[in-house]
Amino acid sequence: MSAGTDVDALIARMSWTEKLAQLQISYRPRLEDAAELVRAGIGAVFWPRSAEATNELQRVAVEETPHGIPLLIGLDVVHGQRTIFPIPLAQAASFDPAVAETDGRVSAAEAASGGVTWTFAPMIDVSRDPRWGRVAEGFGEDTLLNAVFGAAKVRGYQGSHLADPGSILACAKHYVAYGAAEGGRDYNTVDMSDYRLRNVYLEPFRAAVEAGAGTVMASFNTVAGRPVHAHRQLLTDVLKEEWGFAGAVVGDASGVVNLLAHGIAEDLHDALVQSLSAGLDVEMGGHVVAPDGTSSLTPDDLTVERVDDAVRRVLRLKAALGLFDDPYVDPAAELTAPTAATRAAALEAAERCPVLLKNDGTLPLPERPLRVLLTGPYADSTDHLGAWVQSFGEPAGSLADALRVERPDLELTVLPGASFDGADPGRQAEVTRAAAGSDVVLVAVGEPSHLTGEATSRADLRLPGDQEALVHAVADTGVPFAVVLANGRPLVTSAWIHRAPAVLEAWHLGTEAGPAIARILTGAVNPAGRLPMSFPRSAGQVPVHYDHENTGRPATTGGRMQPLVHDIGLEGPGNVEEWFTSKYRDLPLGPQFAFGHGLSYTTFGYGAPVLSRTEVSADELRGGATVEVSIQVTNTGQRAGDEVVQLYVRDPVASLAQPVRRLRGFRRLRLEPGESATVTLALGWRDLGFWTGRGNEFVVEPGRFELHVGPRLDATQQCDLVVT
Ligand code: GLC
């Protein structure tokens, strides 16, 4: 069956309840339960864990239901199915969208081979709050990174054609602003202006829709008092009518049922009516039609037009996937384990994500025999897969084993010395003794995977358990050491970071984490990751993000604890003007490590930025004109490496307060020692303008724009562009 016209003929033959049954997905994993639901006409189920089981359900749908409509088979394939890639937050740190697209492609091939046709990914929730454990699943605090990486994942999952064997439906989630949950507490309230909603949180979803995402998932939260699952303005007016989204909007798990707890629905029937009327197309939970094939919903509750529209969206996706032509997969071809090629792809991805936060030269390890003490829970832990990995994801090896393979000449001693729960304190003494006989100590610490992802909000962002005590114990020995962090969110490191000569932020890197970290520690790979989220100095500093407004009283010096001396006119840091500015009196200014920060084992030099033109009119920009910013980069060190050139824009005077910086372009490039290259980044209408928050009004206002380009926020060169 082709997409489009035949779908309408099919809808015309369907009964009211048969249509409603297409508007739900059940997550009952047991096959016999699922088969009963399929016979009752349900349109989608979660993956039953194998190609054979999937084929059985598809057979029931095709042969034992009145219209033989095949099923959508959904699953959370977030950063890998069998071969596990780095968590999405780590992928964002690569500043290389190809990493995300490769993950999407490999994951889709593995998942599709087992009969999965729909993944609930990419997650593109901008988040400025690392207390929220789900920051692991998205691409960080920046709107552009989430937009670019989300679109790359959509391309990876969906490929050139949805009907291709290795393609599956993408699902941009969680629409919208879930990452702004108050307090960083999962599922919590979201309330913000349309100005911020449009410019920060909606943009990645607009990009995902432009990239062709087949589905969008509604988020659990309210926006301005209205749960998104029943938010007509967001689900229909913006997503479907303004952006022209022709795919299907799926609810999150029990998101419709949650409308009762939100206090906007009297009962489940009311919740279903409100959500489906608002523009939800598929309810996740199986509450639209009961297993006995009955539903409380009638055409008095929902218009036939609305139901037909939702069914049409679902059936068109099934047609685009080719399911009406052939819903079955070949069990003999099911990919149930990584291959050498997928492992190689995962290793390459994992090597591109770690961020070198600090380094006094302790890293990389010298290429001579060394007595190395490897300590910390991640010394021999294999828990590197991160959040949202299914039980059948390929496990990772340990860092200890990977180091033994990478550098068999090392005299390696492995002593965990601490734990994530601190249940066995006092093991630092044995570590201290072992350190005394070592040339260098590697302290591998972090967060366990289960402490990241959904429902893992943390109020304390420090290393959990007695890991901080371990870092101090090693620092007290005076032996050179480096810290390796394996975690799923920015952590507070202020208690020990000043004592650590070198720190590598390795994230949860997936199946190939061990070799990737080992190859960076030993210098086989030169790290080039950059932070996709700011690292706060304290949980009390959150939210802290680079693209903040200047405020009317920006601070220029750090917190000062001593009282102000009210001698008006005093010059210097004690003066009144500085005192009454936006800062914490008990913290230095700014984050511990800023967005975009990252070091290398080599050094890079920059020429002066050059603009293709220094003046352009708003009309030219609206007509598609661009301004190119070019800059020469040179590897001035002795080792090949990747540099990440970043382009930030500031609109210093506008009708609405603008962020002090907005990332508008970036490029990662490899340079051999002594090699130079010119990077050119283009700026257009979308890059220079902003949403006013008045409906869908987007403007580029005349005036002077500051363009800041360089390797990091605190190392950019400025040039100005005048828009007339
Ligand atoms: C979860 C998550 C969502 C996921 C869904 C299905 O609650 O919020 O991201 O896709 O349920 O597992």
XYZ file of C-alpha atoms and ligand atoms in Angstrom:
736
model
C 0.000 0.000 0.000
C 1.331 3.392 -0.880
C 1.142 6.225 1.630
C -1.652 8.799 1.322
C -4.760 7.918 -0.774
C -5.132 4.256 0.292
C -5.005 5.334 3.931
C -8.133 7.402 3.437
C -9.920 4.454 1.843
C -8.923 2.301 4.806
C -10.151 4.895 7.304
C -13.479 4.990 5.486
C -13.876 1.242 6.147
C -12.980 1.419 9.840
C -15.478 1.604 12.712
C -15.261 4.255 15.439
C -13.684 1.862 17.929
C -11.308 0.399 15.344
C -10.058 3.917 14.698
C -9.632 4.624 18.426
C -7.648 1.402 18.871
C -4.996 2.798 16.518
C -4.485 5.740 18.878
C -2.690 3.905 21.660
C 0.466 1.988 22.439
C 0.711 -0.543 25.218
C 3.931 -1.335 27.057
C 2.923 -4.771 28.258
C 6.007 -6.894 27.567
C 4.354 -10.314 28.079
C 3.581 -11.799 24.691
C 0.228 -13.345 25.630
C -1.008 -10.014 26.997
C 0.195 -8.160 23.946
C -1.400 -10.692 21.577
C -4.782 -10.179 23.287
C -4.474 -6.420 22.835
C -3.470 -6.830 19.213
C -6.556 -8.955 18.541
C -8.581 -6.098 20.064
C -7.086 -3.837 17.376
C -4.393 -1.873 19.245
C -2.186 0.025 16.816
C 1.173 -0.239 18.570
C 3.004 -2.155 21.260
C 6.445 -2.079 22.841
C 9.013 -4.414 21.376
C 8.473 -7.990 22.618
C 12.246 -8.567 22.678
C 12.872 -10.593 19.531
C 12.234 -10.747 15.796
C 10.256 -13.958 16.187
C 7.997 -12.556 18.909
C 7.511 -9.403 16.851
C 6.586 -11.434 13.780
C 4.042 -13.344 15.847
C 2.359 -10.125 16.946
C 2.441 -8.749 13.423
C 0.879 -11.970 12.168
C -1.950 -11.624 14.679
C -2.483 -8.019 13.586
C -2.490 -8.854 9.891
C -4.403 -12.139 9.977
C -6.663 -11.920 13.029
C -8.058 -8.387 12.870
C -10.750 -7.020 10.531
C -8.503 -4.723 8.495
C -5.164 -6.439 8.946
C -3.417 -3.213 9.977
C 0.219 -3.924 10.985
C 1.655 -2.671 14.246
C 4.110 0.040 15.131
C 6.694 -1.538 17.425
C 8.172 1.006 19.830
C 11.204 0.985 22.118
C 13.554 3.448 23.836
C 16.650 3.114 21.685
C 18.296 6.233 23.087
C 22.014 5.685 22.523
C 22.253 2.110 21.315
C 20.352 -1.156 21.024
C 23.014 -3.842 21.250
C 26.138 -1.736 20.643
C 25.924 1.044 23.223
C 27.219 4.475 22.255
C 28.149 7.298 24.673
C 25.213 8.917 26.445
C 23.765 11.802 24.407
C 25.260 14.406 26.775
C 28.682 12.932 26.020
C 27.915 12.925 22.307
C 27.150 16.641 22.542
C 30.589 17.124 24.117
C 32.133 15.877 20.875
C 30.791 18.981 19.085
C 30.598 16.598 16.123
C 27.033 15.835 14.945
C 28.376 12.923 12.907
C 28.856 11.090 16.211
C 25.115 11.317 16.835
C 24.167 10.406 13.285
C 26.383 7.319 13.407
C 24.800 6.280 16.703
C 21.385 6.687 15.078
C 22.337 4.657 12.017
C 23.943 1.768 13.908
C 21.206 1.681 16.546
C 18.436 1.739 13.956
C 19.968 -1.153 12.007
C 20.278 -3.268 15.148
C 16.804 -2.381 16.453
C 15.079 -2.735 13.065
C 16.606 -6.184 12.581
C 14.633 -7.308 15.641
C 11.395 -5.747 14.441
C 11.526 -2.356 16.192
C 10.026 0.324 13.901
C 9.885 3.288 16.305
C 12.389 4.632 18.804
C 11.518 7.152 21.499
C 14.548 9.307 20.752
C 16.229 11.797 20.317
C 15.651 13.552 23.609
C 16.312 17.243 22.921
C 15.307 18.886 26.167
C 17.521 21.918 26.760
C 18.519 21.811 30.430
C 20.421 24.240 32.577
C 19.969 22.215 35.744
C 22.260 19.239 36.436
C 20.175 18.310 39.448
C 17.830 16.799 36.835
C 19.142 13.315 36.089
C 17.737 13.361 32.567
C 20.410 15.808 31.378
C 22.265 12.570 30.538
C 19.741 11.846 27.788
C 19.871 15.190 26.009
C 22.469 17.479 24.444
C 23.023 19.981 27.250
C 22.265 23.610 28.007
C 22.525 25.076 24.559
C 19.671 25.459 22.100
C 21.830 25.128 18.967
C 23.593 21.959 20.163
C 20.254 20.322 20.948
C 18.884 21.407 17.575
C 21.888 20.241 15.544
C 22.419 16.967 17.406
C 18.721 16.212 17.515
C 18.425 16.660 13.756
C 21.488 14.456 13.258
C 19.883 11.684 15.296
C 16.646 11.994 13.330
C 18.630 11.555 10.118
C 20.505 8.620 11.607
C 17.400 6.791 12.780
C 15.203 7.504 9.752
C 17.842 7.303 7.030
C 16.969 8.302 3.468
C 13.671 6.403 3.450
C 11.634 5.070 6.340
C 10.874 1.948 4.327
C 14.574 1.041 4.113
C 15.394 -2.072 6.185
C 17.681 -0.237 8.634
C 15.402 2.751 9.251
C 13.061 3.384 12.165
C 10.795 6.254 13.164
C 12.400 8.914 15.323
C 10.559 10.622 18.152
C 11.639 14.107 19.226
C 11.064 14.316 22.966
C 9.939 15.599 25.403
C 7.885 18.352 23.861
C 8.340 20.788 25.602
C 10.533 22.460 28.255
C 10.717 19.357 30.446
C 14.323 20.311 31.207
C 13.146 23.461 32.980
C 11.371 21.537 35.756
C 11.517 23.646 38.906
C 14.268 22.595 41.284
C 15.590 20.140 38.751
C 13.055 17.748 40.221
C 11.830 15.305 37.625
C 8.216 15.726 36.471
C 8.017 19.107 38.251
C 6.321 22.326 37.232
C 7.498 24.465 34.327
C 6.431 28.067 34.046
C 8.077 30.584 31.767
C 7.486 33.355 29.268
C 6.717 32.606 25.634
C 9.879 34.643 24.924
C 12.068 32.069 26.663
C 9.968 29.091 25.583
C 10.353 30.006 21.928
C 14.025 31.032 21.905
C 15.436 28.310 24.139
C 13.143 25.261 24.398
C 11.003 25.101 21.249
C 13.819 25.719 18.762
C 15.329 22.181 18.933
C 11.887 20.715 18.221
C 11.382 23.039 15.281
C 14.709 21.761 13.941
C 13.672 18.136 14.529
C 10.411 18.707 12.660
C 12.368 20.374 9.836
C 14.644 17.316 9.795
C 11.567 15.169 9.243
C 11.024 13.553 12.624
C 8.085 11.187 12.217
C 6.817 11.561 15.764
C 7.014 13.901 18.747
C 6.471 12.916 22.369
C 4.539 15.155 24.750
C 6.221 15.929 28.052
C 4.937 15.229 31.551
C 5.178 18.809 32.759
C 2.842 21.747 32.736
C 3.715 24.941 30.900
C 2.076 27.980 32.507
C -0.343 25.781 34.395
C -1.484 23.541 31.531
C -0.073 20.000 31.226
C 1.480 19.618 27.787
C -0.453 16.366 27.263
C -3.579 18.520 27.062
C -2.054 21.745 25.763
C -3.840 22.619 22.536
C -1.795 25.715 21.807
C 1.469 23.765 21.916
C 0.314 20.432 20.453
C -1.868 21.777 17.671
C -1.477 25.518 17.113
C 2.332 25.590 17.195
C 3.472 22.060 16.352
C 0.903 21.051 13.742
C -0.489 24.275 12.332
C 2.381 26.735 12.615
C 5.202 24.275 11.896
C 3.174 21.957 9.651
C 4.100 18.800 11.563
C 2.360 15.938 9.725
C 3.518 13.074 11.929
C 2.003 11.775 15.154
C 2.216 13.129 18.691
C 2.603 10.354 21.222
C 2.029 10.750 24.930
C 4.631 9.822 27.472
C 4.073 6.763 29.657
C 0.798 7.301 31.540
C 1.067 10.983 30.683
C -2.678 11.099 30.006
C -3.474 9.299 33.258
C -1.227 11.815 35.037
C -3.707 14.576 34.084
C -5.769 13.431 37.039
C -2.886 14.042 39.454
C -2.226 17.359 37.706
C -5.752 18.209 38.778
C -7.164 19.174 35.394
C -9.230 16.029 34.683
C -12.106 14.539 36.636
C -11.443 10.964 35.506
C -9.679 8.952 32.839
C -12.440 9.574 30.326
C -12.093 13.320 30.833
C -8.312 13.046 30.542
C -8.581 11.158 27.255
C -11.053 13.666 25.834
C -8.894 16.647 26.819
C -5.628 15.192 25.517
C -6.913 13.796 22.220
C -8.868 16.989 21.579
C -5.773 19.092 22.290
C -3.798 17.282 19.611
C -2.339 14.158 21.184
C -2.591 11.368 18.605
C -1.349 8.240 20.422
C -1.866 7.567 24.129
C 0.964 5.610 25.778
C -0.571 3.165 28.230
C -3.372 1.449 26.329
C -6.275 3.331 27.950
C -8.157 4.461 24.823
C -9.677 1.062 24.043
C -9.947 -1.680 26.691
C -8.614 -5.201 26.034
C -12.213 -6.243 25.422
C -12.340 -3.810 22.497
C -14.665 -1.292 24.155
C -14.087 2.441 24.737
C -15.873 5.113 26.761
C -15.201 7.650 24.008
C -17.996 8.529 21.585
C -18.335 11.062 18.734
C -19.983 13.297 21.343
C -16.628 13.453 23.134
C -14.284 13.769 20.168
C -15.086 15.015 16.691
C -14.852 12.469 13.892
C -12.524 14.919 12.134
C -10.077 14.908 15.068
C -10.092 11.113 15.342
C -9.728 10.658 11.590
C -6.844 13.138 11.578
C -5.056 11.200 14.334
C -5.663 7.836 12.643
C -4.486 9.247 9.314
C -1.250 10.404 10.908
C -0.619 6.964 12.406
C -1.530 4.996 9.280
C 0.575 7.220 7.048
C 3.588 6.479 9.244
C 2.910 2.755 8.952
C 2.627 3.124 5.170
C 5.847 5.168 5.009
C 7.613 2.405 6.939
C 6.402 -0.092 4.339
C 4.552 -2.094 6.975
C 1.478 -2.636 4.796
C 3.737 -4.179 2.165
C 5.764 -6.343 4.555
C 5.535 -6.054 8.368
C 7.818 -9.018 9.036
C 11.536 -9.275 9.703
C 13.853 -12.184 9.073
C 14.694 -13.758 12.454
C 17.814 -15.281 10.940
C 19.077 -11.776 10.169
C 18.417 -10.324 13.620
C 21.464 -8.514 14.973
C 21.786 -9.637 18.599
C 25.336 -8.549 19.359
C 27.855 -5.935 18.285
C 30.027 -6.642 15.283
C 33.633 -5.561 14.811
C 32.330 -2.702 12.693
C 29.776 -1.476 15.244
C 32.339 -1.750 18.032
C 34.744 0.298 15.950
C 32.044 2.925 15.390
C 31.250 3.015 19.104
C 34.939 3.295 19.993
C 35.475 6.163 17.571
C 32.454 7.924 19.029
C 33.622 7.292 22.595
C 37.088 8.697 21.840
C 35.554 11.968 20.579
C 33.478 12.754 23.678
C 35.793 13.069 26.724
C 36.711 16.594 27.856
C 40.122 17.377 29.318
C 39.154 19.785 32.093
C 42.580 20.321 33.661
C 46.096 19.151 32.861
C 49.485 20.251 34.177
C 51.203 17.720 31.942
C 50.455 14.691 34.080
C 48.497 13.393 31.094
C 49.115 11.648 28.820
C 51.029 8.985 30.754
C 54.692 8.913 29.740
C 55.653 6.259 27.202
C 58.021 4.454 29.577
C 57.512 1.681 32.123
C 55.505 3.084 34.996
C 54.200 1.918 38.338
C 50.564 2.980 38.092
C 47.984 2.767 40.856
C 44.450 2.715 39.464
C 41.918 3.485 42.194
C 38.273 4.509 42.610
C 35.035 2.610 41.923
C 35.584 2.985 38.199
C 38.973 1.333 38.357
C 37.449 -2.087 37.760
C 33.747 -1.293 37.354
C 32.106 -2.186 34.063
C 29.196 0.189 34.716
C 29.925 2.494 31.763
C 26.743 2.159 29.723
C 24.847 5.057 31.288
C 21.127 5.780 31.449
C 18.427 4.222 29.246
C 20.208 1.053 28.242
C 18.044 -2.039 27.888
C 18.959 -5.305 29.603
C 20.347 -6.661 26.342
C 22.808 -3.810 25.709
C 26.362 -5.089 25.268
C 28.266 -4.618 28.549
C 31.450 -2.595 28.722
C 34.783 -3.826 29.973
C 36.686 -2.182 32.807
C 39.235 0.596 32.597
C 41.747 -1.696 34.332
C 41.452 -4.353 31.640
C 41.615 -1.763 28.891
C 44.796 -0.251 30.324
C 46.392 -3.700 30.508
C 45.657 -4.171 26.808
C 46.696 -0.660 25.782
C 49.873 -0.578 27.835
C 51.000 -4.080 28.893
C 54.282 -2.517 30.042
C 52.575 -0.684 32.900
C 53.037 -2.118 36.383
C 49.353 -1.713 37.249
C 47.920 -1.980 40.764
C 44.133 -1.842 41.074
C 42.502 -0.813 44.368
C 38.920 0.622 44.218
C 39.405 2.334 47.601
C 35.949 3.952 47.664
C 32.365 3.277 46.640
C 29.328 5.104 45.309
C 27.486 4.598 48.595
C 30.411 5.002 50.984
C 29.332 1.805 52.712
C 32.875 0.645 53.391
C 34.780 3.750 54.525
C 38.410 3.826 55.535
C 39.766 1.955 52.535
C 41.784 5.019 51.670
C 44.595 3.834 53.987
C 45.466 0.922 51.710
C 45.338 3.290 48.737
C 47.695 5.696 50.463
C 50.163 2.868 51.078
C 49.955 1.691 47.471
C 50.363 5.237 46.161
C 53.637 5.601 47.992
C 55.086 2.938 45.718
C 53.650 4.349 42.502
C 54.901 6.805 39.902
C 51.399 8.055 39.146
C 47.888 7.449 40.435
C 44.741 7.340 38.287
C 41.596 8.068 40.333
C 38.569 6.744 38.438
C 35.416 8.070 40.082
C 31.935 9.198 39.101
C 28.251 8.274 39.241
C 26.760 4.809 38.771
C 24.492 4.583 35.723
C 21.434 3.997 37.902
C 21.949 7.424 39.485
C 21.419 9.109 36.111
C 18.479 9.353 33.723
C 14.789 9.392 34.593
C 13.684 9.926 38.204
C 17.255 10.431 39.459
C 17.236 14.091 40.467
C 19.977 14.871 42.995
C 20.126 17.823 45.375
C 23.821 17.172 46.089
C 25.931 17.246 42.946
C 29.209 16.099 44.464
C 30.796 12.722 43.868
C 28.540 10.287 45.729
C 29.748 8.061 48.583
C 33.312 8.437 49.894
C 34.894 9.224 46.517
C 35.849 12.781 47.489
C 37.698 11.397 50.497
C 39.615 9.139 48.141
C 40.677 12.059 45.954
C 41.931 13.940 49.017
C 43.748 10.856 50.326
C 45.571 10.486 47.024
C 46.331 14.226 46.874
C 47.760 14.031 50.404
C 50.376 11.517 49.258
C 51.991 14.071 46.936
C 52.228 11.464 44.189
C 51.253 12.862 40.752
C 47.691 11.882 39.935
C 44.914 12.331 37.425
C 41.166 12.057 37.991
C 38.877 10.321 35.499
C 35.161 11.146 35.831
C 32.554 8.665 34.592
C 29.189 10.369 35.125
C 25.958 11.440 33.487
C 25.719 15.086 34.518
C 27.891 18.071 35.469
C 29.196 17.500 38.992
C 30.288 19.864 41.734
C 34.049 19.376 42.043
C 34.900 22.466 44.120
C 36.032 20.454 47.175
C 38.941 18.825 45.382
C 39.415 20.203 41.865
C 42.157 22.602 42.989
C 44.217 19.636 44.194
C 43.963 17.588 41.016
C 46.822 18.095 38.504
C 44.717 16.628 35.680
C 41.025 15.833 35.252
C 39.408 14.010 32.319
C 35.608 14.193 32.065
C 34.885 10.841 30.414
C 31.087 10.615 30.933
C 29.325 7.257 30.528
C 30.804 6.213 27.192
C 29.014 2.929 26.463
C 30.283 -0.460 25.358
C 33.732 0.790 24.300
C 34.293 3.074 27.288
C 37.322 1.222 28.628
C 39.462 1.304 25.496
C 38.447 4.887 24.746
C 39.479 6.162 28.189
C 42.661 4.068 28.185
C 43.695 5.388 24.778
C 43.218 8.967 25.941
C 45.093 8.456 29.214
C 48.024 6.907 27.365
C 48.075 9.503 24.585
C 47.031 7.231 21.721
C 44.093 9.617 21.373
C 44.270 13.375 21.943
C 41.029 14.474 23.711
C 39.053 17.284 22.073
C 35.654 17.275 23.748
C 34.090 20.555 24.954
C 31.554 20.930 27.769
C 27.929 20.961 26.567
C 26.847 22.032 30.056
C 28.406 24.349 32.622
C 29.846 22.727 35.743
C 28.487 24.625 38.771
C 30.663 25.481 41.762
C 27.780 24.548 44.032
C 24.290 23.132 43.678
C 23.209 26.458 45.110
C 24.525 28.184 42.000
C 22.103 26.294 39.723
C 20.828 27.261 37.204
C 24.130 28.433 35.788
C 24.504 28.677 32.023
C 26.535 30.718 29.589
C 23.679 32.230 27.589
C 22.282 34.284 30.454
C 20.982 37.841 30.267
C 23.357 40.577 31.432
C 20.878 41.882 34.042
C 20.822 45.533 35.052
C 23.624 44.904 37.553
C 26.163 42.462 36.195
C 28.903 41.595 38.654
C 32.563 41.869 37.702
C 34.234 40.515 40.809
C 33.583 37.413 42.840
C 31.687 37.156 46.089
C 33.003 39.137 49.045
C 32.177 38.080 52.564
C 33.404 41.127 54.510
C 30.833 43.946 55.062
C 30.698 46.933 52.759
C 32.367 50.054 54.124
C 29.838 52.782 53.401
C 32.359 55.374 52.417
C 30.719 56.477 49.196
C 33.146 57.129 46.399
C 35.739 54.612 47.535
C 37.472 53.290 44.391
C 38.376 49.664 43.828
C 36.476 46.439 44.577
C 34.924 47.760 47.711
C 32.896 50.423 45.989
C 29.166 50.657 46.199
C 28.496 50.128 42.495
C 30.227 46.740 42.537
C 28.664 45.718 45.799
C 25.062 45.879 44.629
C 25.408 43.544 41.670
C 24.153 40.051 40.763
C 26.388 37.457 42.426
C 26.775 35.181 45.419
C 28.750 36.610 48.334
C 30.023 33.122 49.156
C 31.114 32.009 45.680
C 33.505 33.263 43.013
C 31.803 34.445 39.848
C 30.728 32.032 37.141
C 30.761 28.221 36.914
C 33.657 25.961 37.868
C 34.022 25.075 34.196
C 32.189 26.959 31.466
C 30.166 25.719 28.542
C 32.508 25.043 25.596
C 35.533 24.482 27.831
C 37.999 21.732 26.972
C 41.779 21.326 26.700
C 44.065 19.327 24.423
C 47.451 17.617 24.538
C 48.571 20.073 21.870
C 48.144 23.847 21.415
C 46.421 25.922 18.760
C 46.954 29.443 17.513
C 44.406 31.707 15.820
C 44.613 34.394 13.199
C 42.305 37.411 13.199
C 38.679 36.774 12.230
C 37.620 38.057 8.811
C 34.041 38.915 7.790
C 32.756 38.500 4.236
C 31.011 41.811 4.845
C 30.714 44.123 7.847
C 27.254 45.427 7.008
C 24.040 43.722 5.869
C 20.386 44.718 5.884
C 17.685 42.828 7.731
C 15.826 42.525 4.424
C 18.839 40.879 2.768
C 19.068 38.440 5.666
C 15.370 37.673 5.463
C 15.914 37.032 1.773
C 18.550 34.413 2.539
C 21.766 36.461 2.564
C 24.498 35.225 4.898
C 27.631 36.717 6.404
C 30.677 34.456 6.561
C 33.113 34.570 9.459
C 36.511 33.071 8.630
C 39.443 32.429 10.904
C 42.716 30.579 10.504
C 43.638 27.958 13.057
C 47.126 26.463 13.454
C 48.307 23.466 15.453
C 51.253 25.071 17.239
C 52.106 21.972 19.266
C 54.008 18.721 18.731
C 51.036 16.397 18.573
C 48.121 16.041 16.143
C 44.794 17.031 17.590
C 41.289 18.277 17.004
C 40.253 21.846 17.727
C 36.659 23.052 18.150
C 36.155 26.543 16.778
C 33.147 28.231 18.371
C 31.222 31.253 17.093
C 29.113 33.249 19.547
C 26.921 36.252 18.826
C 25.749 39.055 21.058
C 23.087 41.636 20.200
C 24.044 44.272 22.784
C 21.031 46.533 22.252
C 17.613 45.138 21.295
C 13.947 45.584 22.139
C 14.227 42.638 24.544
C 17.230 41.772 26.741
C 19.467 39.359 24.852
C 21.845 36.658 26.149
C 25.409 37.867 26.634
C 26.443 35.124 24.242
C 24.624 32.690 21.954
C 26.405 29.843 20.218
C 25.636 30.315 16.507
C 28.172 28.022 14.887
C 30.942 25.543 15.599
C 33.374 23.336 13.692
C 35.610 20.540 14.892
C 38.681 19.975 12.759
C 41.822 17.877 12.931
C 45.248 19.450 12.465
C 48.659 17.827 12.292
C 51.513 19.586 14.123
C 52.253 22.837 12.305
C 49.244 22.487 10.036
C 46.875 25.434 9.487
C 43.358 25.591 8.155
C 40.742 28.283 7.682
C 37.347 27.699 9.246
C 34.386 29.562 7.773
C 31.047 29.757 9.560
C 27.952 31.429 8.103
C 25.419 33.609 9.887
C 21.938 34.162 8.515
C 18.498 35.370 9.471
C 17.842 32.616 11.970
C 21.221 33.125 13.651
C 20.899 36.865 14.247
C 17.246 37.154 15.151
C 15.037 36.160 18.033
C 11.446 35.262 18.794
C 9.721 38.141 20.534
C 7.369 35.822 22.340
C 4.424 37.591 20.716
C 2.928 34.613 18.893
C 5.260 33.405 16.185
C 6.922 36.775 15.611
C 10.638 36.404 14.766
C 12.699 39.535 14.219
C 16.193 40.650 13.246
C 16.543 44.160 14.621
C 18.951 46.670 13.057
C 22.051 47.557 15.053
C 25.560 46.468 15.889
C 26.159 42.766 16.545
C 29.242 41.451 18.334
C 30.681 38.284 16.796
C 32.993 36.322 19.117
C 35.023 33.475 17.630
C 37.665 31.204 19.135
C 38.343 27.994 21.082
C 36.429 28.861 24.229
C 34.101 31.498 25.651
C 37.002 33.142 27.528
C 39.348 33.020 24.534
C 37.436 34.564 21.650
C 38.268 37.426 19.307
C 35.568 39.962 18.564
C 34.524 41.563 15.311
C 31.376 43.582 14.698
C 28.627 43.303 12.136
C 26.157 46.105 11.477
C 22.627 45.164 10.482
C 20.669 47.991 8.878
C 9.380 7.211 30.173
C 10.101 8.419 29.628
C 10.109 8.510 28.122
C 10.103 7.102 27.526
C 8.784 6.466 27.896
C 8.681 5.041 27.337
O 8.609 7.575 31.298
O 9.687 9.695 30.130
O 11.268 9.260 27.760
O 10.241 7.174 26.117
O 8.580 6.432 29.303
O 9.615 4.213 27.951
